[in-house]
Amino acid sequence: MKEIKLEINICSCAYEELGEEERRLVSAAKEAAARSYAPYSRFHVGAAALLAGGIIVTGSNQENAAYPSGICAERTTVFYANSQYPDRPVKALAIAARDVSGFTKNPIPPCGACRQVLLEAEQRYGCPMRILLYGAQKIYCLNGVKDLLPLSFGSEFL
């Protein structure tokens, strides 16, 4: 038996250490969290995508009493970006979450379904998507979706 070691790279930083464009993106994700519809979980998530050309689009989680009819903020955002701007790749995506006591102290990662959608969007355009996971105490920065999903399933397996 041979053991395979996979490595991912995550940078942890403070909001002030981000560049101006990334600070705007994180702020947009935080604002989007305020527009989520989460009456059941009370866990509000916002996402903001920076598209080629400097366009920022946002989305938030939308819950439904008939589970699993809702959708996560990340998928809402990426699907909107792909449908409204089909020729513009997502260069970066910021994600922020809050509950009844405020924004989470630590960054929250996307669920498995969202990771797969992010990977597909990255592969669709052939360029990496920077991921910014916001937490009130720190922000995780990843250089691409493969760092979220190192053993990923893509079109190359079909």
PDB file of C-alpha atoms in Angstrom:
ATOM      1  CA  MET A   1       0.000   0.000   0.000  1.00  0.00           C
ATOM      2  CA  LYS A   2       1.267   3.441  -0.896  1.00  0.00           C
ATOM      3  CA  GLU A   3       0.259   6.545   1.035  1.00  0.00           C
ATOM      4  CA  ILE A   4      -0.451   9.703  -0.937  1.00  0.00           C
ATOM      5  CA  LYS A   5      -0.130  13.045   0.782  1.00  0.00           C
ATOM      6  CA  LEU A   6      -2.206  15.961  -0.505  1.00  0.00           C
ATOM      7  CA  GLU A   7      -1.367  19.514   0.440  1.00  0.00           C
ATOM      8  CA  ILE A   8      -3.436  22.648   0.226  1.00  0.00           C
ATOM      9  CA  ASN A   9      -2.388  26.232   0.752  1.00  0.00           C
ATOM     10  CA  ILE A  10      -4.451  28.594   2.866  1.00  0.00           C
ATOM     11  CA  CYS A  11      -3.340  32.064   3.861  1.00  0.00           C
ATOM     12  CA  SER A  12      -4.837  33.584   7.007  1.00  0.00           C
ATOM     13  CA  CYS A  13      -4.972  37.365   7.199  1.00  0.00           C
ATOM     14  CA  ALA A  14      -6.814  40.324   8.689  1.00  0.00           C
ATOM     15  CA  TYR A  15      -9.285  42.434   6.710  1.00  0.00           C
ATOM     16  CA  GLU A  16      -6.817  45.339   6.711  1.00  0.00           C
ATOM     17  CA  GLU A  17      -4.194  43.174   5.007  1.00  0.00           C
ATOM     18  CA  LEU A  18      -6.381  42.623   1.943  1.00  0.00           C
ATOM     19  CA  GLY A  19      -6.044  44.833  -1.108  1.00  0.00           C
ATOM     20  CA  GLU A  20      -8.742  47.404  -1.846  1.00  0.00           C
ATOM     21  CA  GLU A  21     -10.518  45.210  -4.417  1.00  0.00           C
ATOM     22  CA  GLU A  22     -10.654  42.229  -2.047  1.00  0.00           C
ATOM     23  CA  ARG A  23     -11.877  44.426   0.839  1.00  0.00           C
ATOM     24  CA  ARG A  24     -14.737  45.638  -1.400  1.00  0.00           C
ATOM     25  CA  LEU A  25     -15.553  42.032  -2.253  1.00  0.00           C
ATOM     26  CA  VAL A  26     -15.620  40.919   1.396  1.00  0.00           C
ATOM     27  CA  SER A  27     -17.767  43.934   2.312  1.00  0.00           C
ATOM     28  CA  ALA A  28     -20.198  43.038  -0.480  1.00  0.00           C
ATOM     29  CA  ALA A  29     -20.451  39.467   0.850  1.00  0.00           C
ATOM     30  CA  LYS A  30     -21.170  40.785   4.341  1.00  0.00           C
ATOM     31  CA  GLU A  31     -23.875  43.079   2.951  1.00  0.00           C
ATOM     32  CA  ALA A  32     -25.377  40.173   1.003  1.00  0.00           C
ATOM     33  CA  ALA A  33     -25.680  38.144   4.219  1.00  0.00           C
ATOM     34  CA  ALA A  34     -28.123  40.792   5.468  1.00  0.00           C
ATOM     35  CA  ARG A  35     -30.380  39.972   2.502  1.00  0.00           C
ATOM     36  CA  SER A  36     -30.531  36.225   3.095  1.00  0.00           C
ATOM     37  CA  TYR A  37     -33.778  34.448   3.877  1.00  0.00           C
ATOM     38  CA  ALA A  38     -32.975  32.109   6.759  1.00  0.00           C
ATOM     39  CA  PRO A  39     -36.015  31.953   9.072  1.00  0.00           C
ATOM     40  CA  TYR A  40     -35.337  28.321  10.046  1.00  0.00           C
ATOM     41  CA  SER A  41     -31.604  28.102  10.667  1.00  0.00           C
ATOM     42  CA  ARG A  42     -31.091  31.801  11.428  1.00  0.00           C
ATOM     43  CA  PHE A  43     -27.698  31.300   9.764  1.00  0.00           C
ATOM     44  CA  HIS A  44     -27.327  34.054   7.173  1.00  0.00           C
ATOM     45  CA  VAL A  45     -24.714  33.617   4.452  1.00  0.00           C
ATOM     46  CA  GLY A  46     -23.707  36.092   1.777  1.00  0.00           C
ATOM     47  CA  ALA A  47     -21.381  35.670  -1.169  1.00  0.00           C
ATOM     48  CA  ALA A  48     -19.885  38.129  -3.624  1.00  0.00           C
ATOM     49  CA  ALA A  49     -18.214  37.275  -6.909  1.00  0.00           C
ATOM     50  CA  LEU A  50     -15.695  39.490  -8.654  1.00  0.00           C
ATOM     51  CA  LEU A  51     -16.007  38.962 -12.390  1.00  0.00           C
ATOM     52  CA  ALA A  52     -13.520  39.794 -15.100  1.00  0.00           C
ATOM     53  CA  GLY A  53     -13.940  43.471 -15.900  1.00  0.00           C
ATOM     54  CA  GLY A  54     -14.454  44.438 -12.251  1.00  0.00           C
ATOM     55  CA  ILE A  55     -18.166  43.607 -11.973  1.00  0.00           C
ATOM     56  CA  ILE A  56     -19.281  42.398  -8.517  1.00  0.00           C
ATOM     57  CA  VAL A  57     -22.433  40.305  -8.152  1.00  0.00           C
ATOM     58  CA  THR A  58     -23.847  39.030  -4.875  1.00  0.00           C
ATOM     59  CA  GLY A  59     -26.185  36.394  -3.549  1.00  0.00           C
ATOM     60  CA  SER A  60     -27.410  34.991  -0.272  1.00  0.00           C
ATOM     61  CA  ASN A  61     -28.793  31.755   1.085  1.00  0.00           C
ATOM     62  CA  GLN A  62     -32.514  31.228   0.580  1.00  0.00           C
ATOM     63  CA  GLU A  63     -34.214  28.688   2.847  1.00  0.00           C
ATOM     64  CA  ASN A  64     -37.520  26.943   2.357  1.00  0.00           C
ATOM     65  CA  ALA A  65     -39.726  24.974   4.761  1.00  0.00           C
ATOM     66  CA  ALA A  66     -39.722  22.153   2.209  1.00  0.00           C
ATOM     67  CA  TYR A  67     -36.116  21.054   2.674  1.00  0.00           C
ATOM     68  CA  PRO A  68     -33.974  20.770   0.521  1.00  0.00           C
ATOM     69  CA  SER A  69     -35.682  23.327  -1.714  1.00  0.00           C
ATOM     70  CA  GLY A  70     -33.443  26.163  -0.522  1.00  0.00           C
ATOM     71  CA  ILE A  71     -30.087  27.147  -1.982  1.00  0.00           C
ATOM     72  CA  CYS A  72     -26.765  28.302  -0.571  1.00  0.00           C
ATOM     73  CA  ALA A  73     -25.327  31.784  -1.093  1.00  0.00           C
ATOM     74  CA  GLU A  74     -22.361  30.511  -3.098  1.00  0.00           C
ATOM     75  CA  ARG A  75     -24.505  28.712  -5.669  1.00  0.00           C
ATOM     76  CA  THR A  76     -26.985  31.599  -5.858  1.00  0.00           C
ATOM     77  CA  THR A  77     -24.113  33.950  -6.644  1.00  0.00           C
ATOM     78  CA  VAL A  78     -22.244  31.802  -9.154  1.00  0.00           C
ATOM     79  CA  PHE A  79     -25.405  30.746 -10.996  1.00  0.00           C
ATOM     80  CA  TYR A  80     -26.489  34.385 -11.247  1.00  0.00           C
ATOM     81  CA  ALA A  81     -23.037  35.427 -12.492  1.00  0.00           C
ATOM     82  CA  ASN A  82     -22.991  32.637 -15.094  1.00  0.00           C
ATOM     83  CA  SER A  83     -26.492  33.409 -16.339  1.00  0.00           C
ATOM     84  CA  GLN A  84     -26.148  37.193 -16.509  1.00  0.00           C
ATOM     85  CA  TYR A  85     -22.486  37.427 -17.546  1.00  0.00           C
ATOM     86  CA  PRO A  86     -21.772  34.147 -19.395  1.00  0.00           C
ATOM     87  CA  ASP A  87     -18.546  35.425 -20.956  1.00  0.00           C
ATOM     88  CA  ARG A  88     -16.963  36.724 -17.748  1.00  0.00           C
ATOM     89  CA  PRO A  89     -15.115  34.301 -15.469  1.00  0.00           C
ATOM     90  CA  VAL A  90     -15.359  34.604 -11.720  1.00  0.00           C
ATOM     91  CA  LYS A  91     -11.943  35.865 -10.607  1.00  0.00           C
ATOM     92  CA  ALA A  92     -12.680  35.772  -6.869  1.00  0.00           C
ATOM     93  CA  LEU A  93     -15.476  34.794  -4.490  1.00  0.00           C
ATOM     94  CA  ALA A  94     -15.920  36.044  -0.922  1.00  0.00           C
ATOM     95  CA  ILE A  95     -18.174  34.285   1.597  1.00  0.00           C
ATOM     96  CA  ALA A  96     -19.390  35.674   4.943  1.00  0.00           C
ATOM     97  CA  ALA A  97     -21.836  34.272   7.508  1.00  0.00           C
ATOM     98  CA  ARG A  98     -23.619  35.569  10.569  1.00  0.00           C
ATOM     99  CA  ASP A  99     -25.979  34.191  13.152  1.00  0.00           C
ATOM    100  CA  VAL A 100     -28.070  35.871  15.834  1.00  0.00           C
ATOM    101  CA  SER A 101     -24.945  37.095  17.633  1.00  0.00           C
ATOM    102  CA  GLY A 102     -23.200  38.599  14.578  1.00  0.00           C
ATOM    103  CA  PHE A 103     -20.640  37.516  12.018  1.00  0.00           C
ATOM    104  CA  THR A 104     -18.896  34.238  12.738  1.00  0.00           C
ATOM    105  CA  LYS A 105     -15.525  34.630  14.454  1.00  0.00           C
ATOM    106  CA  ASN A 106     -13.906  32.052  12.218  1.00  0.00           C
ATOM    107  CA  PRO A 107     -14.278  31.624   8.451  1.00  0.00           C
ATOM    108  CA  ILE A 108     -16.909  29.175   7.236  1.00  0.00           C
ATOM    109  CA  PRO A 109     -16.180  26.917   4.262  1.00  0.00           C
ATOM    110  CA  PRO A 110     -18.685  26.145   1.513  1.00  0.00           C
ATOM    111  CA  CYS A 111     -20.652  22.889   1.662  1.00  0.00           C
ATOM    112  CA  GLY A 112     -19.766  20.003  -0.651  1.00  0.00           C
ATOM    113  CA  ALA A 113     -22.414  20.861  -3.256  1.00  0.00           C
ATOM    114  CA  CYS A 114     -21.154  24.437  -3.442  1.00  0.00           C
ATOM    115  CA  ARG A 115     -17.551  23.283  -3.755  1.00  0.00           C
ATOM    116  CA  GLN A 116     -18.502  21.189  -6.771  1.00  0.00           C
ATOM    117  CA  VAL A 117     -20.341  24.128  -8.386  1.00  0.00           C
ATOM    118  CA  LEU A 118     -17.363  26.424  -7.743  1.00  0.00           C
ATOM    119  CA  LEU A 119     -15.037  23.867  -9.309  1.00  0.00           C
ATOM    120  CA  GLU A 120     -17.240  23.630 -12.404  1.00  0.00           C
ATOM    121  CA  ALA A 121     -17.267  27.429 -12.754  1.00  0.00           C
ATOM    122  CA  GLU A 122     -13.489  27.528 -12.422  1.00  0.00           C
ATOM    123  CA  GLN A 123     -13.043  24.769 -15.013  1.00  0.00           C
ATOM    124  CA  ARG A 124     -15.611  26.364 -17.352  1.00  0.00           C
ATOM    125  CA  TYR A 125     -13.413  29.416 -17.805  1.00  0.00           C
ATOM    126  CA  GLY A 126     -10.042  27.742 -17.371  1.00  0.00           C
ATOM    127  CA  CYS A 127      -8.780  30.160 -14.740  1.00  0.00           C
ATOM    128  CA  PRO A 128      -8.426  29.881 -10.966  1.00  0.00           C
ATOM    129  CA  MET A 129     -11.015  31.457  -8.688  1.00  0.00           C
ATOM    130  CA  ARG A 130      -9.565  33.073  -5.578  1.00  0.00           C
ATOM    131  CA  ILE A 131     -11.664  32.221  -2.507  1.00  0.00           C
ATOM    132  CA  LEU A 132     -11.962  34.563   0.498  1.00  0.00           C
ATOM    133  CA  LEU A 133     -13.609  33.024   3.562  1.00  0.00           C
ATOM    134  CA  TYR A 134     -14.505  35.817   5.978  1.00  0.00           C
ATOM    135  CA  GLY A 135     -14.416  35.501   9.755  1.00  0.00           C
ATOM    136  CA  ALA A 136     -14.542  38.422  12.186  1.00  0.00           C
ATOM    137  CA  GLN A 137     -11.168  37.361  13.647  1.00  0.00           C
ATOM    138  CA  LYS A 138      -9.452  36.184  10.464  1.00  0.00           C
ATOM    139  CA  ILE A 139      -9.960  35.643   6.755  1.00  0.00           C
ATOM    140  CA  TYR A 140      -8.801  32.567   4.893  1.00  0.00           C
ATOM    141  CA  CYS A 141      -7.533  33.178   1.356  1.00  0.00           C
ATOM    142  CA  LEU A 142      -7.255  30.313  -1.108  1.00  0.00           C
ATOM    143  CA  ASN A 143      -5.808  30.603  -4.598  1.00  0.00           C
ATOM    144  CA  GLY A 144      -8.273  28.250  -6.244  1.00  0.00           C
ATOM    145  CA  VAL A 145     -11.100  25.808  -5.736  1.00  0.00           C
ATOM    146  CA  LYS A 146      -8.730  22.818  -5.798  1.00  0.00           C
ATOM    147  CA  ASP A 147      -7.599  23.963  -2.342  1.00  0.00           C
ATOM    148  CA  LEU A 148     -11.203  23.469  -1.169  1.00  0.00           C
ATOM    149  CA  LEU A 149     -11.682  20.222  -3.052  1.00  0.00           C
ATOM    150  CA  PRO A 150      -8.320  18.529  -3.668  1.00  0.00           C
ATOM    151  CA  LEU A 151      -9.788  15.202  -4.848  1.00  0.00           C
ATOM    152  CA  SER A 152     -12.318  16.706  -7.175  1.00  0.00           C
ATOM    153  CA  PHE A 153     -14.616  15.176  -9.760  1.00  0.00           C
ATOM    154  CA  GLY A 154     -14.669  17.030 -13.054  1.00  0.00           C
ATOM    155  CA  SER A 155     -15.480  16.632 -16.714  1.00  0.00           C
ATOM    156  CA  GLU A 156     -12.200  14.795 -17.289  1.00  0.00           C
ATOM    157  CA  PHE A 157     -13.793  11.713 -15.663  1.00  0.00           C
ATOM    158  CA  LEU A 158     -16.820  11.641 -17.983  1.00  0.00           C
TER     159      LEU A 158
END
